[in-house]
GROMACS .gro file of C-alpha atoms in nm:
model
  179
    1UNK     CA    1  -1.091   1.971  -2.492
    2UNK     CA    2  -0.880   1.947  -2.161
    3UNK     CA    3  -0.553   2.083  -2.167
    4UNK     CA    4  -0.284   1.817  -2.014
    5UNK     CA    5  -0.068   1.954  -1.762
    6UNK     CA    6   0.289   1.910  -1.660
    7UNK     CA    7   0.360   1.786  -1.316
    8UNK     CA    8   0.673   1.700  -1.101
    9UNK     CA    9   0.677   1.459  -0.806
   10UNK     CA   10   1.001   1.561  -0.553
   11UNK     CA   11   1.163   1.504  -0.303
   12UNK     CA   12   1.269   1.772  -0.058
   13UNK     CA   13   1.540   1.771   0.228
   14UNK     CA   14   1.603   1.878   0.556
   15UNK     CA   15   1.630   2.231   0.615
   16UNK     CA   16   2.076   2.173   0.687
   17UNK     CA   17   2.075   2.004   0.311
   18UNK     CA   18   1.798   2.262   0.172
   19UNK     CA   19   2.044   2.575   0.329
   20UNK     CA   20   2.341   2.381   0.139
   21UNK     CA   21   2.212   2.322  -0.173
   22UNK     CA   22   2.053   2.654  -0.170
   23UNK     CA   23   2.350   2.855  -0.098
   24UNK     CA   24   2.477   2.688  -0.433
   25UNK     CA   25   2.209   2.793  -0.638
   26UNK     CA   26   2.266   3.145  -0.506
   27UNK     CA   27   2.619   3.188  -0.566
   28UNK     CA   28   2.587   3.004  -0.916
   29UNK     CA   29   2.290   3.271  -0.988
   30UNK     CA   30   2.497   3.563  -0.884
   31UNK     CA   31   2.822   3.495  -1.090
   32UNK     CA   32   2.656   3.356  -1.419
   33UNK     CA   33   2.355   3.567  -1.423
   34UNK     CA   34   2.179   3.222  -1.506
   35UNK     CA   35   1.909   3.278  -1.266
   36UNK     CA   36   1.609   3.036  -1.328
   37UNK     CA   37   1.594   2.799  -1.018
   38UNK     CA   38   1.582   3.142  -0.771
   39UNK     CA   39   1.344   3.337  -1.038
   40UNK     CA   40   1.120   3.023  -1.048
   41UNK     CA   41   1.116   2.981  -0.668
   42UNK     CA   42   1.217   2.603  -0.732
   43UNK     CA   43   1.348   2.470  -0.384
   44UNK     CA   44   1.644   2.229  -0.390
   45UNK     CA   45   1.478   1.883  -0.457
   46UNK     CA   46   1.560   1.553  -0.677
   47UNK     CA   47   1.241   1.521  -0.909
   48UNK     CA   48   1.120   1.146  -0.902
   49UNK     CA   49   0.854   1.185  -1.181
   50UNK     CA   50   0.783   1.359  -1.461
   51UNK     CA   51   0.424   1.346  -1.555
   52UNK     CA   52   0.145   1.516  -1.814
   53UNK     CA   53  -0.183   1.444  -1.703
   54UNK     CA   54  -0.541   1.638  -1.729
   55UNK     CA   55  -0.689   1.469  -1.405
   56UNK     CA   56  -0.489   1.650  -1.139
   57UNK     CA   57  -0.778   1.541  -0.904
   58UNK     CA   58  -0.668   1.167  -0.906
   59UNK     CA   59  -0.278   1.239  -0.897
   60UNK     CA   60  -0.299   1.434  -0.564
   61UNK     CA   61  -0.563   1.140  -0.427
   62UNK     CA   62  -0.321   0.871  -0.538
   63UNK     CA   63  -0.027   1.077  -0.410
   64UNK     CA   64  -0.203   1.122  -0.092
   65UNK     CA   65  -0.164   0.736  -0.064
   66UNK     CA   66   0.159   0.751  -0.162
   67UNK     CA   67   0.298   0.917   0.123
   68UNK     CA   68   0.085   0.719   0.368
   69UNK     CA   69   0.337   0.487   0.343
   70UNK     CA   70   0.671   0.640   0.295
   71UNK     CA   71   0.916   0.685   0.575
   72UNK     CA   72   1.200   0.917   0.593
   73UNK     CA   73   1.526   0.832   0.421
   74UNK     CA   74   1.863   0.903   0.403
   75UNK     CA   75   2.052   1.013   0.059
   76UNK     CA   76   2.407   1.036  -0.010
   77UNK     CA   77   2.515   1.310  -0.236
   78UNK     CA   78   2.843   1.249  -0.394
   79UNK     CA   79   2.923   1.398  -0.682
   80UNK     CA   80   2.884   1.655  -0.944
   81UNK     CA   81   2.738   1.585  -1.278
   82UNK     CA   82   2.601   1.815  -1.552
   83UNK     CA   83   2.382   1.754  -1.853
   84UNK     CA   84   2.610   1.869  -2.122
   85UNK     CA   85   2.540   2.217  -2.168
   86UNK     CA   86   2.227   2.355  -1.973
   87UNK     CA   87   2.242   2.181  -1.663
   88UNK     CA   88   2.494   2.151  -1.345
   89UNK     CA   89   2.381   1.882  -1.055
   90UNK     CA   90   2.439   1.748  -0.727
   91UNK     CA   91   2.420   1.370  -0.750
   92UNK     CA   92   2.304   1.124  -0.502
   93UNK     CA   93   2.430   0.788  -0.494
   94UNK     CA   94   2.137   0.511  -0.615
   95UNK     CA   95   2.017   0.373  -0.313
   96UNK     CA   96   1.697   0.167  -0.214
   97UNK     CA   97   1.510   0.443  -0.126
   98UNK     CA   98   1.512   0.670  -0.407
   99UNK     CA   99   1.482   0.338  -0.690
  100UNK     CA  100   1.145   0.268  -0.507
  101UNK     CA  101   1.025   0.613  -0.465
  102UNK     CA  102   1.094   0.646  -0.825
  103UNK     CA  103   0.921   0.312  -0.884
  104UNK     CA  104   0.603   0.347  -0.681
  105UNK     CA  105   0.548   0.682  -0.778
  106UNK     CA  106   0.572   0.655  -1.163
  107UNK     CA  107   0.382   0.290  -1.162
  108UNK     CA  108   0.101   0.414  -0.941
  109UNK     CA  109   0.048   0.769  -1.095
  110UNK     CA  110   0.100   0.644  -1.483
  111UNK     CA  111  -0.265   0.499  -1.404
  112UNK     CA  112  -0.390   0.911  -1.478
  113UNK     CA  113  -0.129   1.036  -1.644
  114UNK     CA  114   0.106   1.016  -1.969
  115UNK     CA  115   0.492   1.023  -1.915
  116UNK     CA  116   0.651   1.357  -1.925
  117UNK     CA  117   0.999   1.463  -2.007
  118UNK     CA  118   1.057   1.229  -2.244
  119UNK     CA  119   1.082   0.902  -2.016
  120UNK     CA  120   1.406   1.037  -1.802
  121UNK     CA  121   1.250   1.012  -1.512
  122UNK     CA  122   1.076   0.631  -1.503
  123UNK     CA  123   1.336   0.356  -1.339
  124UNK     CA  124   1.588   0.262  -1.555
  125UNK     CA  125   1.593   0.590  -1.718
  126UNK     CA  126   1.634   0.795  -1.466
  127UNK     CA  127   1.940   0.989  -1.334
  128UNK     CA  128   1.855   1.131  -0.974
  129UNK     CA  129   1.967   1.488  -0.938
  130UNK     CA  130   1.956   1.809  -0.727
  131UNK     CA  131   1.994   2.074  -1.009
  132UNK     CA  132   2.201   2.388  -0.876
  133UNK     CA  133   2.160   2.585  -1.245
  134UNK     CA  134   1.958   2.477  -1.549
  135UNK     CA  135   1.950   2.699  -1.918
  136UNK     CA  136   2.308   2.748  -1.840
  137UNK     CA  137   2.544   2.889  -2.166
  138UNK     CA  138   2.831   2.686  -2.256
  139UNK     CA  139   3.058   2.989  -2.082
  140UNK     CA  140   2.808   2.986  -1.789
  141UNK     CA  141   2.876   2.579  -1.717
  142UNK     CA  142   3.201   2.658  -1.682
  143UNK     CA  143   3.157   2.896  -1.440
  144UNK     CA  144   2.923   2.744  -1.256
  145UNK     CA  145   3.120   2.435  -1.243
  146UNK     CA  146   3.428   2.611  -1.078
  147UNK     CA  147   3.200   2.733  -0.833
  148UNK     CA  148   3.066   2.432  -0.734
  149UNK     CA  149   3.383   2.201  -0.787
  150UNK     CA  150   3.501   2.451  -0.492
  151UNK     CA  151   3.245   2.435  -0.253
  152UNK     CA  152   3.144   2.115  -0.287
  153UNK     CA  153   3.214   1.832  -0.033
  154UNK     CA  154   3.043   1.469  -0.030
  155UNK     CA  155   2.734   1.511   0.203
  156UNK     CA  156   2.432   1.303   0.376
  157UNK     CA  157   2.086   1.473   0.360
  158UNK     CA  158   1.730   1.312   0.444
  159UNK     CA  159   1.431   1.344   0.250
  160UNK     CA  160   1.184   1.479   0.489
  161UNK     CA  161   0.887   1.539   0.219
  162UNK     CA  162   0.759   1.452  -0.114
  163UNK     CA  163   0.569   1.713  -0.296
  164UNK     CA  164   0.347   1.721  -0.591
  165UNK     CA  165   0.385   1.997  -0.816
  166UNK     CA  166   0.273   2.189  -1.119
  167UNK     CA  167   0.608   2.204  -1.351
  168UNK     CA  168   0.568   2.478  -1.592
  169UNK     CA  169   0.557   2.735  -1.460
  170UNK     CA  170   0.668   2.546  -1.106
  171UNK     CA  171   0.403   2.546  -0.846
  172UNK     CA  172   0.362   2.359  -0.530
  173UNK     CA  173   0.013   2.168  -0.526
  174UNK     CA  174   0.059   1.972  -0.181
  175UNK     CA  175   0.357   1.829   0.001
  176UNK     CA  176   0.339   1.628   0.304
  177UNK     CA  177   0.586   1.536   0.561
  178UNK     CA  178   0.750   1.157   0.559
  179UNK     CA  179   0.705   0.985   0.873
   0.00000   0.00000   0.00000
């Protein structure tokens, strides 16, 4: 029997927005001790699709069609958000770009794969998110939400790539660059 694996489909940012969002994650890491994203070497990204799928083969073919065809695009992150307790966020606003990344990817790639992460990430479902702490304590949210309630200012980024990934433990299979 084949074991099914987990997989993540992101998107990542240029390398102003990747320093930004990174120097979150670091300070959050450093005064909770919550330390995940930086131990798991998880750049900054907004996950488009959760998948579990034993034919890894056919997701990086289909994903190498994929991103034929995307362009880059601009996101708008303006907010903070959390997923009451374990997880503090950046969130972008909804926009074109990310609803049809988020479509294409999960109706195309569903072909070889089951949907992972309970269904949060197909359309509808989905809320898009740049995760600066995750496993966070109750006492750790907190903290982590001063920090980033004091740094944080509404910001533009562009997705430069989309990456497919290995989720558990996190592992970069292939990205490629947007046109």
């Amino acid at each position: 029997m084949i074991n099914k694996l987990y997989y993540a489909i992101t998107l990542e940012f240029d390398k102003e927005t990747e320093s930004k969002i990174q120097e979150l994650i670091d300070e959050v890491a450093r005064v909770t001790g919550c330390d995940y994203m930086k131990q798991s070497k998880i750049p900054p990204h907004v996950t488009v699709s959760a998948l579990v799928s034993d034919n890894e083969e056919a997701l990086l073919s289909e994903m190498e069609s994929i991103a034929e065809t995307m362009k880059k695009d601009y996101i708008w992150f303006a907010n903070i958000g959390v997923f009451n307790p374990l997880v503090i966020y950046l969130g972008p606003v909804m926009n074109e770009f990310l609803y049809n990344t988020c479509k294409t990817v999960n109706e195309r790639l569903l072909k070889y794969s089951d949907v992972g992460n309970r269904g949060n990430y197909l359309p509808y479902q989905w809320v898009p998110h740049a995760a600066i702490a995750v496993k966070l304590t109750p006492d750790a949210l907190k903290d982590a939400f001063d920090i980033v309630q004091e740094k944080f200012t509404a910001f533009g980024a562009t997705a430069e790539k989309i990456v497919l990934a290995r989720a558990v433990p996190y592992e970069e299979l292939r990205s490629w660059n947007l046109k």
